[in-house]
CSV table of C-alpha atoms in Angstrom, one decimal:
chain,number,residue,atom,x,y,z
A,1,UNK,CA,-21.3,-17.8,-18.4
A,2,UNK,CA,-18.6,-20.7,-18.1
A,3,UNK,CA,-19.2,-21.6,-21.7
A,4,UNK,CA,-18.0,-17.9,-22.8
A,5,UNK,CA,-15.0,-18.5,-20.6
A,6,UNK,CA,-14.6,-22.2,-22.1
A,7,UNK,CA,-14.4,-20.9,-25.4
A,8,UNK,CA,-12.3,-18.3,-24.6
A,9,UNK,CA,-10.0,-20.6,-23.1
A,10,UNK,CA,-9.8,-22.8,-25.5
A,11,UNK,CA,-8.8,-19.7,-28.2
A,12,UNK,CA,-6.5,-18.4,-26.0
A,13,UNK,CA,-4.8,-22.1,-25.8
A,14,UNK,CA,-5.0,-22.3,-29.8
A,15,UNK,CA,-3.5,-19.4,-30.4
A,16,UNK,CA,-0.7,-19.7,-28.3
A,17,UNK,CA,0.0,-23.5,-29.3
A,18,UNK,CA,0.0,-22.6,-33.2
A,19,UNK,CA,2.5,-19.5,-32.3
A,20,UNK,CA,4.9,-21.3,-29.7
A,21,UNK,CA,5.0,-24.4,-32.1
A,22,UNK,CA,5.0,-22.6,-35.6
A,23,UNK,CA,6.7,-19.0,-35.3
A,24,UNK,CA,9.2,-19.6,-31.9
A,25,UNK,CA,12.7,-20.2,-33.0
A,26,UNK,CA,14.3,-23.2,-32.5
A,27,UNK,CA,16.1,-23.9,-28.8
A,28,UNK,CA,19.7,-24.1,-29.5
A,29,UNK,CA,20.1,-27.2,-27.1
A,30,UNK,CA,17.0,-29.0,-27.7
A,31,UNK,CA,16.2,-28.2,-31.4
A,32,UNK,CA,12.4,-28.6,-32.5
A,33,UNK,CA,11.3,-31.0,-29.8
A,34,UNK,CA,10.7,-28.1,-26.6
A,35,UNK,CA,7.8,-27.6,-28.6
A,36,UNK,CA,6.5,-29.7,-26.2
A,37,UNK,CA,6.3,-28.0,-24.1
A,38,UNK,CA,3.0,-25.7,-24.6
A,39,UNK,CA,1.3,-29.0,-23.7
A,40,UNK,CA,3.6,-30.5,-20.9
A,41,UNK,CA,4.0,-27.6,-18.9
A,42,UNK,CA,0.5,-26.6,-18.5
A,43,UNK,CA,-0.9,-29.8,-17.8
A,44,UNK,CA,2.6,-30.7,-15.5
A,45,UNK,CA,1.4,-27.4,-13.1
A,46,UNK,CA,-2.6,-27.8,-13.3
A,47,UNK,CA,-2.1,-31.9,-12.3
A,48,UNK,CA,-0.7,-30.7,-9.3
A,49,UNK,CA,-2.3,-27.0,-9.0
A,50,UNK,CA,-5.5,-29.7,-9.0
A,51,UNK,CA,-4.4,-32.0,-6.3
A,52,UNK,CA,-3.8,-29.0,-4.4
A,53,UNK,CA,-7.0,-27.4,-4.4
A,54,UNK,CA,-8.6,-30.4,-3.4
A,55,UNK,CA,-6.5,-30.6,-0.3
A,56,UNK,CA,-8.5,-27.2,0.4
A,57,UNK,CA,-11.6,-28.6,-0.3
A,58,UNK,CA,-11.3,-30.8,2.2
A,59,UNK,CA,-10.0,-29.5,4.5
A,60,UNK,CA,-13.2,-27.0,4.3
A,61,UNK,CA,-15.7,-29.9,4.6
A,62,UNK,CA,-14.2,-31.3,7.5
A,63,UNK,CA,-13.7,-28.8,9.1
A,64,UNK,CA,-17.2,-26.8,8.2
A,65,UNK,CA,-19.1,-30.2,6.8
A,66,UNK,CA,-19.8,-28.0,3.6
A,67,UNK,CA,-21.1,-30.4,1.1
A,68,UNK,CA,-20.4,-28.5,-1.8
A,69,UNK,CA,-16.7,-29.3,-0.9
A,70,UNK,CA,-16.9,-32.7,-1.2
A,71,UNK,CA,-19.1,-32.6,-4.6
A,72,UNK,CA,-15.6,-30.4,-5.8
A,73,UNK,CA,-13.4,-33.5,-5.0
A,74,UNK,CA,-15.1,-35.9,-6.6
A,75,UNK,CA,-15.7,-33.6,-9.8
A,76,UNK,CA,-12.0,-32.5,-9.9
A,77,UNK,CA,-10.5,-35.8,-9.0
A,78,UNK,CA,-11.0,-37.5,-12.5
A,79,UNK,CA,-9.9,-34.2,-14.1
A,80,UNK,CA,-7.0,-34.6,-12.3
A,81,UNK,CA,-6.0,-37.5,-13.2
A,82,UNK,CA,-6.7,-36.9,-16.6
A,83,UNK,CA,-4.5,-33.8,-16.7
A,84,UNK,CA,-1.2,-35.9,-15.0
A,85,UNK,CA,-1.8,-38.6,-17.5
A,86,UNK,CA,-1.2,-35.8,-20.4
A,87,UNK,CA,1.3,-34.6,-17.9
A,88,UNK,CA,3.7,-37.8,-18.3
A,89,UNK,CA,2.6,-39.0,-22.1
A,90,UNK,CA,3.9,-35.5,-23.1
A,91,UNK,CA,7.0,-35.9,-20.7
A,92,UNK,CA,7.4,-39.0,-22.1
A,93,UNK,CA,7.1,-37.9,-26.1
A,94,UNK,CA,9.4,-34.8,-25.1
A,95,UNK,CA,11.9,-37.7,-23.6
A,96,UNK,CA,12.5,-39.8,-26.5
A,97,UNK,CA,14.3,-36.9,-28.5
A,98,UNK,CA,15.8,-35.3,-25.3
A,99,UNK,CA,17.1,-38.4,-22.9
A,100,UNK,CA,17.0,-41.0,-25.6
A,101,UNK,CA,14.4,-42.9,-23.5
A,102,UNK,CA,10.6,-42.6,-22.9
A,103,UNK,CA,10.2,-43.5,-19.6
A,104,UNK,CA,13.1,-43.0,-16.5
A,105,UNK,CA,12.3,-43.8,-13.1
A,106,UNK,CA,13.8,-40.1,-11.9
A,107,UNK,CA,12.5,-38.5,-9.0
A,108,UNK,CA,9.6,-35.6,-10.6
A,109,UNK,CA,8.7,-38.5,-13.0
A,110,UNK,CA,7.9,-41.1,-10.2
A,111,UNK,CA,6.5,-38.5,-7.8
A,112,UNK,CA,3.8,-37.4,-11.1
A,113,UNK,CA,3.1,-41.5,-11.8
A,114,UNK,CA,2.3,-41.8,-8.0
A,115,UNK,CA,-0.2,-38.7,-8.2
A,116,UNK,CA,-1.4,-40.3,-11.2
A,117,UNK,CA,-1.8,-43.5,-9.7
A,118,UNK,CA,-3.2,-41.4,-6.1
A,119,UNK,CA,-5.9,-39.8,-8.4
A,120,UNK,CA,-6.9,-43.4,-9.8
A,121,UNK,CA,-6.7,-44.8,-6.5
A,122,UNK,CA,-9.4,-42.1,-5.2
A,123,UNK,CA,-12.2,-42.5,-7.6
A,124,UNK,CA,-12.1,-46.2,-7.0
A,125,UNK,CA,-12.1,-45.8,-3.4
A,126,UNK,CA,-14.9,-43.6,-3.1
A,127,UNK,CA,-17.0,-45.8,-6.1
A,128,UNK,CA,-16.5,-48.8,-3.5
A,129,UNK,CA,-18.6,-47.3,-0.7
A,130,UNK,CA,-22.4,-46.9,-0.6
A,131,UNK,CA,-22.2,-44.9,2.3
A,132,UNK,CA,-21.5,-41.2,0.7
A,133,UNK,CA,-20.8,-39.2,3.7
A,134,UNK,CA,-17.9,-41.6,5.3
A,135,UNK,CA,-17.0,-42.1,1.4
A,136,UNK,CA,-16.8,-38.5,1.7
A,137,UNK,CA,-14.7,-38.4,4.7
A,138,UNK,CA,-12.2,-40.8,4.5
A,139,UNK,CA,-11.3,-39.3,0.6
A,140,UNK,CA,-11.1,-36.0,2.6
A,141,UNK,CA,-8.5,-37.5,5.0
A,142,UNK,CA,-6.6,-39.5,2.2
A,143,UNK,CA,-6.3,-36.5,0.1
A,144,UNK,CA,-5.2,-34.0,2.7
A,145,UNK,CA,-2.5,-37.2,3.5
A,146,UNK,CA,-1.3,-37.5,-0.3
A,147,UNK,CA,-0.4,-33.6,-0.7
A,148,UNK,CA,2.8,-34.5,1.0
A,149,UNK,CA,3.6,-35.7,-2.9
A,150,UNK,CA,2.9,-32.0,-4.3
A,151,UNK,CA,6.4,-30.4,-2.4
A,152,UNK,CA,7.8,-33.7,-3.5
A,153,UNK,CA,6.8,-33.1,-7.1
A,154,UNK,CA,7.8,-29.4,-6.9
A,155,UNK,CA,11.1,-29.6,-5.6
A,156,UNK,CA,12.3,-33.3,-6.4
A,157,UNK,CA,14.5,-31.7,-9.0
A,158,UNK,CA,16.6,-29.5,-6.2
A,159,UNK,CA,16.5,-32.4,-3.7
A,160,UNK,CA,17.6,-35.0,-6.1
A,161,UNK,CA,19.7,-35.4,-9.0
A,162,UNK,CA,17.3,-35.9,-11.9
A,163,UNK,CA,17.1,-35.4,-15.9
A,164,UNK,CA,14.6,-32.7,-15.4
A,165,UNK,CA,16.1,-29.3,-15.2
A,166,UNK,CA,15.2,-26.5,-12.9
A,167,UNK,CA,12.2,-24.7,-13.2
A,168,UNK,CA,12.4,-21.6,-15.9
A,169,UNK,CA,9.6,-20.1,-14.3
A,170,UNK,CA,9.2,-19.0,-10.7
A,171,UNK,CA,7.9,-16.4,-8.8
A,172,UNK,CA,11.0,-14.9,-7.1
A,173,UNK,CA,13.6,-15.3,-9.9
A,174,UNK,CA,13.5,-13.7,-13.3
A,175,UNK,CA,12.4,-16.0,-16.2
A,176,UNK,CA,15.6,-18.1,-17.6
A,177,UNK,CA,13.6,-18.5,-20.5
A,178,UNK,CA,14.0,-16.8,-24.0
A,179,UNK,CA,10.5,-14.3,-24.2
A,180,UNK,CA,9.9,-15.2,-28.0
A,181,UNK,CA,8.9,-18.5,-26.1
A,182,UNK,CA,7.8,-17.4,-22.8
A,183,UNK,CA,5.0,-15.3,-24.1
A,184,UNK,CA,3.1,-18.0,-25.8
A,185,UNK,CA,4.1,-20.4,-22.9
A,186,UNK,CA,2.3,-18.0,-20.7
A,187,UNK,CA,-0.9,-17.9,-23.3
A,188,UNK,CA,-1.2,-21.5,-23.1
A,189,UNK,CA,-0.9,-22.0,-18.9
A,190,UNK,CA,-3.6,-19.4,-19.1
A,191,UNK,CA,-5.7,-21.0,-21.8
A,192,UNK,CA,-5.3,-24.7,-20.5
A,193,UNK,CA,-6.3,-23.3,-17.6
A,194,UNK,CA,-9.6,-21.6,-18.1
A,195,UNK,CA,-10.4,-25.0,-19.8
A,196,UNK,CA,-9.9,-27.1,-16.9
A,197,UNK,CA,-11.8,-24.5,-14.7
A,198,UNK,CA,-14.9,-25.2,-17.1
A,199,UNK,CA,-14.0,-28.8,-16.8
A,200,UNK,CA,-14.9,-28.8,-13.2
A,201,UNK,CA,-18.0,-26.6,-13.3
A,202,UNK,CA,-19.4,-29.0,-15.6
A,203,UNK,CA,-18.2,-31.8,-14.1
A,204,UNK,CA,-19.7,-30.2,-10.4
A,205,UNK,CA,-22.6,-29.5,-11.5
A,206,UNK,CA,-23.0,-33.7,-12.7
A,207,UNK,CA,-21.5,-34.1,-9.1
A,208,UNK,CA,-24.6,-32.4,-8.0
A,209,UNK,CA,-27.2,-33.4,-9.7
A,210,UNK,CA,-25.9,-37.0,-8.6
A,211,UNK,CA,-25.8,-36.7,-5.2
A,212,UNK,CA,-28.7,-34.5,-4.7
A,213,UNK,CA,-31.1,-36.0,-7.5
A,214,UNK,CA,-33.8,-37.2,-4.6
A,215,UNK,CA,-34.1,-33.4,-2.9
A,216,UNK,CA,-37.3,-31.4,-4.2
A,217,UNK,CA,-34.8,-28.3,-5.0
A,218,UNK,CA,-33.5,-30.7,-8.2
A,219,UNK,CA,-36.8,-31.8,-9.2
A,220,UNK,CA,-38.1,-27.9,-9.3
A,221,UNK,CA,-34.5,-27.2,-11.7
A,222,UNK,CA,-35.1,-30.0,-13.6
């Protein structure tokens, strides 16, 4: 089923990346290079929309010991990470044109590096141990520590004076955002994120497998 809903995605993403970076018009302040955008923004909200359901996970398996919890950290953790580094290359290609600089040290650019550098940080802490169940509980506590960065992220550019400009999309205010792009913008957070969803299955289900390759219930799948 989650390869229909890959594929899907994956068109949905398409087709709303070839329309917001062929037939949008041109931002009057920016020019050509918000284009970016159809690949900064979704990946900026799904690095941290993926930090965040982890938090949930485990907070589920240590409260309930649910194992299938802990399998959905490790699988979404390198996604994660994989997502915030597309996150800040894209930042960084959309800040050459914009800023005149690739790289500042502002407030929602350090705060994404350090969830970069948090995802990182887990994988190789949880690799280290040969002990899987207090691997599994001390990433549970780490990770449930380090979503104190996610309201950072969110809301460094209210607290803080930054490059980055409010956000154009939230739920309480109406969209300060011109439709003609909005629409594909839209297609594209919905797209990217179907694919990443399918990322994690897949990458769950190799969890699983891994972790559970010595129980009969595997052997009889396999």
């Amino acid at each position: 089923m989650y390869k229909y809903i890959f594929y899907f995605s994956l068109f949905i993403y398409i087709f709303s990346l070839v329309w917001g970076v062929l037939f949008t018009q041109e931002d009057f302040v920016q020019g050509n290079s918000f284009r970016i955008i159809y690949l900064h923004v979704p990946a900026s909200f799904l690095s941290q929309s993926i930090y965040a359901a982890m938090a949930i996970s485990s907070v589920i398996y240590l409260i309930w010991r649910v194992k299938l919890s802990a399998y959905l950290i490790l699988a979404m953790a390198p996604i994660g990470a994989l997502v915030t580094f597309l996150a800040l290359f894209s930042g960084s290609v959309w800040g050459i044109p914009t800023w005149g600089t690739w790289w500042q040290w502002d407030a929602r650019i350090t705060s994404t590096l350090i969830l970069f550098i948090m995802y990182l940080g887990l994988i190789s802490l949880h690799n280290s141990f040969s002990n899987h169940e207090k691997a599994d509980k001390l990433l549970s506590w780490l990770v449930i520590v380090g979503f104190v960065n996610i309201p950072i992220i969110k809301k460094s550019v209210d607290w803080w004076s930054t490059l980055h400009q409010s956000a154009s999309i939230t739920l309480t205010d109406k969209p300060t955002i011109d439709p003609s792009m909005l629409y594909p913008l839209i297609g594209s957070i919905i797209g990217f994120f179907g694919i990443v969803i399918c990322l994690i299955i897949i990458s769950s289900k190799v969890q699983i497998f891994k972790r559970e390759k010595t129980k009969s219930w595997i052997k009889d799948y396999v």
